[in-house]
Amino acid sequence: MKIKPLILVPILMFFAACEYNADEVYYLDVSPPDEGEIILNLAHFPIGATIYIYKRTKLYYQLTLPEGGVVKKRFSLDGEEISPTNDYFEFAPTDNVRYTKTLTVDIEIDARSESIAGKLGLENNSAKFEYRLVFVPNAVLHLDNIAHRRNKDGYFELSWNKPELEQYTVDRYRISYYHNNKLHVKEIANSYETSFVDSMAVFGTLYYRIETFFKEEIREPWVDIYTAQIEFPKNSLLFEYTSVNSGRVSWPRNEYKCRYAFSNGYYGDIVYEGEENYFDIDDLDEFTRDRNNLFPLSQGVMYELYVVPFNVRGITKDEVWPIHYDVLYSPSIITIKDGYLDFQIFTDRGRDMLFVKNGNNFWLYDRNDLRLLEQATVSTLTDSWNSRAMCSESSSKIFLTFDEWIELVDYDFKSHEKMQFDVEDRLNYQEAFLGTNDVVYIKTYMDLVENLPGGIEAFEGKLFAYSLDTRELIDYLILPNKDDHLSVSRDGKYVAIYSSFHQTSEVWVYQFDEEGFV
């Protein structure tokens, strides 16, 4: 087929008019990618937020991407590339000072466009997200200033300070505790309510678990444990006669509003229930009838004092209420049932203190009314059945004699020491005496010094006087008879020596002052 010249000429002129100029740039309008197709949700914080890191913290993220190939997905902290674990970042303070870093998430997605712009990457979808991380080391992540007090109504009130850390927004509190073997849970939804009144908390060991929940999802709940001990001192039960056949039992008034129940004996019958911290016995004979002890003439019988919430009525022994266990001793009578091998009584008149010693057990009483003040065991004390005990009123020590030494025990029974005096003679510590002037008198063992005519043996010994304070020798006497007996006045100023020799008896009395024997 032949093309006619008239047709060919217009076609050539058209192509000549459409010649391509390489020096010019040609543009083509295309629709941009939809905004928001790349979405990052970092622990529900808004883009650009400041996030506080107080301890090792996981920041979970969700990255929503449009269709297409991932060209770039870079995570960096202050420009240094990091790799998250699965679907979360994990950060923790690494220094002892507060510091700040920038978390950057840089994403680019290939839109897979077939256009020239798409081929050149001009239609790729990209996004860059930044967050400011503030690292705060050594932060206290617990409730501050947890304490308890007696409120104006007389009840136990627990309180604490509201957390003030950035991004620790309190959602609620949960308090768990036990009373009468039952679990109680209190929820406090008001974050500004930082106290809790427990009307059932009156006595014994109180245990509270306080959980603080926060609105920020990255914050774990705080768990604080608070305990309080409310108790009466030992030997708090008292008895006093109100007449020949009546009396009153009393105890300290509890700090918190409550009721009491008194049980006569260990797990015995409840004989009183009420709000007062005492009860009266009008007829002691009738009160002790058919009971296993002649109240109050007891040898230290155990009694139970129930301390229960104020609204409790009808207290029974089967419930698990707090109990104060105590021993009630009879007034004006001391009875020790642990044996009498080393039973001794000695006093400090200046302080009105009366001590009872039995082995290594001690009881301390008020000398006027024989009220028991303290009971203790000194386990380090030397065992002996014939030691003697006295009070050093000047140094507040108990003075105990043994065969080879003297032992001193403080009045509070917390300190104990052995002592000997530096002397060549063999001292008979077992026969030592102590005056209130803190002078220690100790005899030596008698030595045979001469055989007299008629088979008579002559002995000689010494009586030393030492200062208990300085442990130095003050003076001494010669004792010419092995049968000499010694007695010392309470103030330590007079020493009597009783001698019996060949059917004759003599008593020698020596006065002692600061210079020695007179």
mmCIF file of N, CA and C in Angstrom, residues 251-340:
data_model
loop_
_atom_site.group_PDB
_atom_site.id
_atom_site.type_symbol
_atom_site.label_atom_id
_atom_site.label_comp_id
_atom_site.label_asym_id
_atom_site.label_seq_id
_atom_site.Cartn_x
_atom_site.Cartn_y
_atom_site.Cartn_z
ATOM 1 N N TRP A 251 -6.279 -2.887 134.836
ATOM 2 C CA TRP A 251 -5.226 -2.969 133.821
ATOM 3 C C TRP A 251 -5.152 -1.616 133.114
ATOM 4 N N PRO A 252 -4.132 -1.352 132.316
ATOM 5 C CA PRO A 252 -4.040 -0.053 131.635
ATOM 6 C C PRO A 252 -5.208 0.159 130.677
ATOM 7 N N ARG A 253 -5.617 1.408 130.532
ATOM 8 C CA ARG A 253 -6.667 1.726 129.558
ATOM 9 C C ARG A 253 -6.063 1.712 128.162
ATOM 10 N N ASN A 254 -6.726 1.011 127.254
ATOM 11 C CA ASN A 254 -6.198 0.896 125.895
ATOM 12 C C ASN A 254 -6.235 2.246 125.185
ATOM 13 N N GLU A 255 -5.304 2.431 124.264
ATOM 14 C CA GLU A 255 -5.204 3.705 123.545
ATOM 15 C C GLU A 255 -6.406 3.945 122.639
ATOM 16 N N TYR A 256 -6.983 2.867 122.093
ATOM 17 C CA TYR A 256 -8.065 3.008 121.120
ATOM 18 C C TYR A 256 -9.385 2.538 121.726
ATOM 19 N N LYS A 257 -10.450 3.102 121.232
ATOM 20 C CA LYS A 257 -11.784 2.826 121.755
ATOM 21 C C LYS A 257 -12.102 1.347 121.602
ATOM 22 N N CYS A 258 -12.457 0.692 122.701
ATOM 23 C CA CYS A 258 -12.625 -0.763 122.670
ATOM 24 C C CYS A 258 -13.464 -1.216 123.854
ATOM 25 N N ARG A 259 -13.635 -2.525 123.921
ATOM 26 C CA ARG A 259 -14.255 -3.178 125.066
ATOM 27 C C ARG A 259 -13.307 -4.267 125.560
ATOM 28 N N TYR A 260 -13.524 -4.700 126.809
ATOM 29 C CA TYR A 260 -12.640 -5.689 127.421
ATOM 30 C C TYR A 260 -13.453 -6.888 127.903
ATOM 31 N N ALA A 261 -12.741 -8.004 128.001
ATOM 32 C CA ALA A 261 -13.318 -9.189 128.643
ATOM 33 C C ALA A 261 -12.199 -9.866 129.421
ATOM 34 N N PHE A 262 -12.470 -10.184 130.690
ATOM 35 C CA PHE A 262 -11.463 -10.793 131.564
ATOM 36 C C PHE A 262 -11.805 -12.254 131.778
ATOM 37 N N SER A 263 -10.822 -13.112 131.482
ATOM 38 C CA SER A 263 -11.009 -14.553 131.647
ATOM 39 C C SER A 263 -10.274 -15.008 132.892
ATOM 40 N N ASN A 264 -10.964 -15.701 133.760
ATOM 41 C CA ASN A 264 -10.386 -16.158 135.024
ATOM 42 C C ASN A 264 -9.550 -17.410 134.785
ATOM 43 N N GLY A 265 -8.256 -17.215 134.530
ATOM 44 C CA GLY A 265 -7.373 -18.342 134.255
ATOM 45 C C GLY A 265 -7.169 -18.520 132.769
ATOM 46 N N TYR A 266 -6.168 -19.321 132.415
ATOM 47 C CA TYR A 266 -5.860 -19.561 131.006
ATOM 48 C C TYR A 266 -7.010 -20.328 130.356
ATOM 49 N N TYR A 267 -7.617 -19.723 129.321
ATOM 50 C CA TYR A 267 -8.772 -20.276 128.622
ATOM 51 C C TYR A 267 -9.907 -20.579 129.611
ATOM 52 N N GLY A 268 -10.007 -19.720 130.627
ATOM 53 C CA GLY A 268 -11.041 -19.922 131.635
ATOM 54 C C GLY A 268 -12.325 -19.199 131.295
ATOM 55 N N ASP A 269 -13.222 -19.159 132.265
ATOM 56 C CA ASP A 269 -14.513 -18.513 132.057
ATOM 57 C C ASP A 269 -14.349 -16.995 132.011
ATOM 58 N N ILE A 270 -15.110 -16.362 131.132
ATOM 59 C CA ILE A 270 -15.118 -14.904 131.065
ATOM 60 C C ILE A 270 -15.997 -14.385 132.195
ATOM 61 N N VAL A 271 -15.391 -13.630 133.112
ATOM 62 C CA VAL A 271 -16.104 -13.176 134.304
ATOM 63 C C VAL A 271 -16.420 -11.683 134.246
ATOM 64 N N TYR A 272 -15.901 -10.997 133.228
ATOM 65 C CA TYR A 272 -16.214 -9.569 133.084
ATOM 66 C C TYR A 272 -16.180 -9.208 131.609
ATOM 67 N N GLU A 273 -17.144 -8.385 131.188
ATOM 68 C CA GLU A 273 -17.151 -7.813 129.847
ATOM 69 C C GLU A 273 -17.704 -6.404 129.943
ATOM 70 N N GLY A 274 -16.965 -5.441 129.401
ATOM 71 C CA GLY A 274 -17.437 -4.069 129.478
ATOM 72 C C GLY A 274 -16.437 -3.081 128.921
ATOM 73 N N GLU A 275 -16.746 -1.801 129.098
ATOM 74 C CA GLU A 275 -15.914 -0.730 128.556
ATOM 75 C C GLU A 275 -14.866 -0.243 129.544
ATOM 76 N N GLU A 276 -15.059 -0.499 130.825
ATOM 77 C CA GLU A 276 -14.117 -0.016 131.831
ATOM 78 C C GLU A 276 -12.903 -0.937 131.913
ATOM 79 N N ASN A 277 -11.759 -0.347 132.296
ATOM 80 C CA ASN A 277 -10.526 -1.125 132.406
ATOM 81 C C ASN A 277 -10.326 -1.661 133.822
ATOM 82 N N TYR A 278 -11.413 -2.055 134.438
ATOM 83 C CA TYR A 278 -11.353 -2.665 135.766
ATOM 84 C C TYR A 278 -12.696 -3.318 136.045
ATOM 85 N N PHE A 279 -12.718 -4.182 137.042
ATOM 86 C CA PHE A 279 -13.990 -4.693 137.552
ATOM 87 C C PHE A 279 -13.810 -5.014 139.028
ATOM 88 N N ASP A 280 -14.895 -4.914 139.760
ATOM 89 C CA ASP A 280 -14.868 -5.114 141.209
ATOM 90 C C ASP A 280 -15.399 -6.489 141.564
ATOM 91 N N ILE A 281 -14.799 -7.074 142.579
ATOM 92 C CA ILE A 281 -15.251 -8.360 143.125
ATOM 93 C C ILE A 281 -15.807 -8.073 144.514
ATOM 94 N N ASP A 282 -17.100 -8.186 144.659
ATOM 95 C CA ASP A 282 -17.735 -7.838 145.932
ATOM 96 C C ASP A 282 -17.533 -8.910 146.990
ATOM 97 N N ASP A 283 -17.464 -10.168 146.567
ATOM 98 C CA ASP A 283 -17.331 -11.271 147.522
ATOM 99 C C ASP A 283 -16.261 -12.222 147.000
ATOM 100 N N LEU A 284 -15.057 -12.123 147.556
ATOM 101 C CA LEU A 284 -13.959 -12.965 147.087
ATOM 102 C C LEU A 284 -14.221 -14.438 147.369
ATOM 103 N N ASP A 285 -14.859 -14.736 148.502
ATOM 104 C CA ASP A 285 -15.167 -16.136 148.816
ATOM 105 C C ASP A 285 -16.060 -16.740 147.747
ATOM 106 N N GLU A 286 -17.108 -16.031 147.380
ATOM 107 C CA GLU A 286 -18.035 -16.540 146.378
ATOM 108 C C GLU A 286 -17.376 -16.574 145.000
ATOM 109 N N PHE A 287 -16.539 -15.587 144.723
ATOM 110 C CA PHE A 287 -15.887 -15.512 143.415
ATOM 111 C C PHE A 287 -14.956 -16.698 143.182
ATOM 112 N N THR A 288 -14.318 -17.180 144.224
ATOM 113 C CA THR A 288 -13.366 -18.287 144.062
ATOM 114 C C THR A 288 -14.007 -19.654 144.259
ATOM 115 N N ARG A 289 -15.296 -19.689 144.550
ATOM 116 C CA ARG A 289 -15.947 -20.970 144.786
ATOM 117 C C ARG A 289 -15.929 -21.818 143.503
ATOM 118 N N ASP A 290 -15.580 -23.079 143.665
ATOM 119 C CA ASP A 290 -15.529 -24.047 142.558
ATOM 120 C C ASP A 290 -14.512 -23.657 141.480
ATOM 121 N N ARG A 291 -13.532 -22.867 141.828
ATOM 122 C CA ARG A 291 -12.471 -22.541 140.872
ATOM 123 C C ARG A 291 -11.185 -23.236 141.300
ATOM 124 N N ASN A 292 -10.251 -23.342 140.364
ATOM 125 C CA ASN A 292 -9.043 -24.110 140.643
ATOM 126 C C ASN A 292 -7.967 -23.292 141.344
ATOM 127 N N ASN A 293 -8.245 -22.046 141.676
ATOM 128 C CA ASN A 293 -7.277 -21.267 142.435
ATOM 129 C C ASN A 293 -8.030 -20.342 143.378
ATOM 130 N N LEU A 294 -7.411 -20.028 144.495
ATOM 131 C CA LEU A 294 -8.030 -19.150 145.477
ATOM 132 C C LEU A 294 -7.704 -17.707 145.115
ATOM 133 N N PHE A 295 -8.469 -17.181 144.198
ATOM 134 C CA PHE A 295 -8.211 -15.830 143.719
ATOM 135 C C PHE A 295 -8.346 -14.842 144.876
ATOM 136 N N PRO A 296 -7.437 -13.906 145.043
ATOM 137 C CA PRO A 296 -6.241 -13.700 144.228
ATOM 138 C C PRO A 296 -4.986 -14.337 144.807
ATOM 139 N N LEU A 297 -5.147 -15.237 145.774
ATOM 140 C CA LEU A 297 -3.971 -15.859 146.389
ATOM 141 C C LEU A 297 -3.414 -16.927 145.457
ATOM 142 N N SER A 298 -2.768 -16.491 144.385
ATOM 143 C CA SER A 298 -2.286 -17.418 143.368
ATOM 144 C C SER A 298 -0.776 -17.382 143.295
ATOM 145 N N GLN A 299 -0.199 -18.433 142.758
ATOM 146 C CA GLN A 299 1.248 -18.511 142.563
ATOM 147 C C GLN A 299 1.600 -18.080 141.139
ATOM 148 N N GLY A 300 1.024 -17.011 140.704
ATOM 149 C CA GLY A 300 1.316 -16.537 139.360
ATOM 150 C C GLY A 300 0.509 -17.252 138.306
ATOM 151 N N VAL A 301 -0.828 -17.281 138.451
ATOM 152 C CA VAL A 301 -1.692 -17.945 137.484
ATOM 153 C C VAL A 301 -1.849 -17.059 136.249
ATOM 154 N N MET A 302 -1.865 -17.703 135.067
ATOM 155 C CA MET A 302 -2.038 -16.964 133.816
ATOM 156 C C MET A 302 -3.499 -16.562 133.640
ATOM 157 N N TYR A 303 -3.698 -15.295 133.287
ATOM 158 C CA TYR A 303 -5.035 -14.789 133.003
ATOM 159 C C TYR A 303 -5.077 -14.236 131.583
ATOM 160 N N GLU A 304 -6.286 -14.115 131.045
ATOM 161 C CA GLU A 304 -6.471 -13.606 129.692
ATOM 162 C C GLU A 304 -7.339 -12.362 129.728
ATOM 163 N N LEU A 305 -6.878 -11.338 129.016
ATOM 164 C CA LEU A 305 -7.653 -10.117 128.895
ATOM 165 C C LEU A 305 -7.928 -9.890 127.412
ATOM 166 N N TYR A 306 -9.194 -10.069 127.009
ATOM 167 C CA TYR A 306 -9.584 -9.839 125.614
ATOM 168 C C TYR A 306 -9.752 -8.331 125.396
ATOM 169 N N VAL A 307 -9.172 -7.846 124.304
ATOM 170 C CA VAL A 307 -9.338 -6.441 123.916
ATOM 171 C C VAL A 307 -9.971 -6.448 122.528
ATOM 172 N N VAL A 308 -11.245 -6.041 122.441
ATOM 173 C CA VAL A 308 -12.016 -6.240 121.210
ATOM 174 C C VAL A 308 -12.588 -4.906 120.731
ATOM 175 N N PRO A 309 -13.041 -4.838 119.460
ATOM 176 C CA PRO A 309 -13.648 -3.604 118.949
ATOM 177 C C PRO A 309 -14.841 -3.157 119.784
ATOM 178 N N PHE A 310 -15.096 -1.868 119.759
ATOM 179 C CA PHE A 310 -16.098 -1.280 120.639
ATOM 180 C C PHE A 310 -17.502 -1.787 120.346
ATOM 181 N N ASN A 311 -17.779 -2.125 119.097
ATOM 182 C CA ASN A 311 -19.142 -2.537 118.744
ATOM 183 C C ASN A 311 -19.389 -4.026 118.941
ATOM 184 N N VAL A 312 -18.414 -4.769 119.455
ATOM 185 C CA VAL A 312 -18.572 -6.213 119.657
ATOM 186 C C VAL A 312 -19.300 -6.460 120.974
ATOM 187 N N ARG A 313 -20.282 -7.325 120.928
ATOM 188 C CA ARG A 313 -21.023 -7.708 122.128
ATOM 189 C C ARG A 313 -21.044 -9.232 122.213
ATOM 190 N N GLY A 314 -21.125 -9.730 123.426
ATOM 191 C CA GLY A 314 -21.186 -11.176 123.608
ATOM 192 C C GLY A 314 -19.887 -11.865 123.232
ATOM 193 N N ILE A 315 -18.798 -11.481 123.866
ATOM 194 C CA ILE A 315 -17.477 -12.038 123.550
ATOM 195 C C ILE A 315 -17.414 -13.489 124.003
ATOM 196 N N THR A 316 -16.935 -14.348 123.110
ATOM 197 C CA THR A 316 -16.785 -15.762 123.442
ATOM 198 C C THR A 316 -15.346 -16.194 123.231
ATOM 199 N N LYS A 317 -14.973 -17.317 123.854
ATOM 200 C CA LYS A 317 -13.599 -17.835 123.760
ATOM 201 C C LYS A 317 -13.320 -18.463 122.407
ATOM 202 N N ASP A 318 -14.360 -18.736 121.637
ATOM 203 C CA ASP A 318 -14.166 -19.425 120.355
ATOM 204 C C ASP A 318 -13.733 -18.481 119.234
ATOM 205 N N GLU A 319 -13.853 -17.178 119.452
ATOM 206 C CA GLU A 319 -13.477 -16.216 118.420
ATOM 207 C C GLU A 319 -11.999 -15.856 118.542
ATOM 208 N N VAL A 320 -11.445 -15.376 117.436
ATOM 209 C CA VAL A 320 -10.010 -15.081 117.403
ATOM 210 C C VAL A 320 -9.813 -13.581 117.622
ATOM 211 N N TRP A 321 -10.061 -13.134 118.850
ATOM 212 C CA TRP A 321 -9.839 -11.737 119.187
ATOM 213 C C TRP A 321 -8.459 -11.575 119.809
ATOM 214 N N PRO A 322 -7.874 -10.380 119.730
ATOM 215 C CA PRO A 322 -6.571 -10.180 120.385
ATOM 216 C C PRO A 322 -6.687 -10.338 121.891
ATOM 217 N N ILE A 323 -5.678 -10.967 122.478
ATOM 218 C CA ILE A 323 -5.681 -11.276 123.907
ATOM 219 C C ILE A 323 -4.365 -10.811 124.523
ATOM 220 N N HIS A 324 -4.461 -10.198 125.686
ATOM 221 C CA HIS A 324 -3.275 -9.890 126.487
ATOM 222 C C HIS A 324 -3.146 -10.973 127.553
ATOM 223 N N TYR A 325 -2.070 -11.760 127.453
ATOM 224 C CA TYR A 325 -1.810 -12.808 128.433
ATOM 225 C C TYR A 325 -0.925 -12.228 129.529
ATOM 226 N N ASP A 326 -1.311 -12.458 130.763
ATOM 227 C CA ASP A 326 -0.520 -11.892 131.848
ATOM 228 C C ASP A 326 -0.665 -12.756 133.098
ATOM 229 N N VAL A 327 0.251 -12.507 134.019
ATOM 230 C CA VAL A 327 0.252 -13.223 135.290
ATOM 231 C C VAL A 327 -0.131 -12.241 136.383
ATOM 232 N N LEU A 328 -1.076 -12.634 137.214
ATOM 233 C CA LEU A 328 -1.500 -11.787 138.325
ATOM 234 C C LEU A 328 -0.999 -12.407 139.622
ATOM 235 N N TYR A 329 -0.063 -11.719 140.256
ATOM 236 C CA TYR A 329 0.472 -12.203 141.521
ATOM 237 C C TYR A 329 -0.320 -11.614 142.681
ATOM 238 N N SER A 330 -0.358 -12.344 143.749
ATOM 239 C CA SER A 330 -1.095 -11.890 144.915
ATOM 240 C C SER A 330 -0.373 -10.720 145.569
ATOM 241 N N PRO A 331 -1.099 -9.730 146.044
ATOM 242 C CA PRO A 331 -0.441 -8.632 146.747
ATOM 243 C C PRO A 331 0.091 -9.092 148.097
ATOM 244 N N SER A 332 1.222 -8.545 148.493
ATOM 245 C CA SER A 332 1.827 -8.810 149.801
ATOM 246 C C SER A 332 2.180 -10.269 150.012
ATOM 247 N N ILE A 333 2.413 -11.005 148.944
ATOM 248 C CA ILE A 333 2.849 -12.390 149.096
ATOM 249 C C ILE A 333 3.694 -12.764 147.883
ATOM 250 N N ILE A 334 4.803 -13.436 148.137
ATOM 251 C CA ILE A 334 5.680 -13.899 147.068
ATOM 252 C C ILE A 334 5.744 -15.413 147.142
ATOM 253 N N THR A 335 5.425 -16.058 146.045
ATOM 254 C CA THR A 335 5.503 -17.516 145.999
ATOM 255 C C THR A 335 6.270 -17.915 144.751
ATOM 256 N N ILE A 336 7.343 -18.642 144.926
ATOM 257 C CA ILE A 336 8.151 -19.141 143.817
ATOM 258 C C ILE A 336 8.080 -20.658 143.850
ATOM 259 N N LYS A 337 7.713 -21.266 142.745
ATOM 260 C CA LYS A 337 7.485 -22.703 142.722
ATOM 261 C C LYS A 337 8.552 -23.465 141.948
ATOM 262 N N ASP A 338 9.653 -22.777 141.569
ATOM 263 C CA ASP A 338 10.658 -23.434 140.739
ATOM 264 C C ASP A 338 11.745 -24.129 141.547
ATOM 265 N N GLY A 339 11.574 -24.307 142.827
ATOM 266 C CA GLY A 339 12.590 -24.960 143.645
ATOM 267 C C GLY A 339 13.251 -23.961 144.571
ATOM 268 N N TYR A 340 13.909 -24.448 145.617
ATOM 269 C CA TYR A 340 14.423 -23.562 146.653
ATOM 270 C C TYR A 340 15.898 -23.809 146.948
#
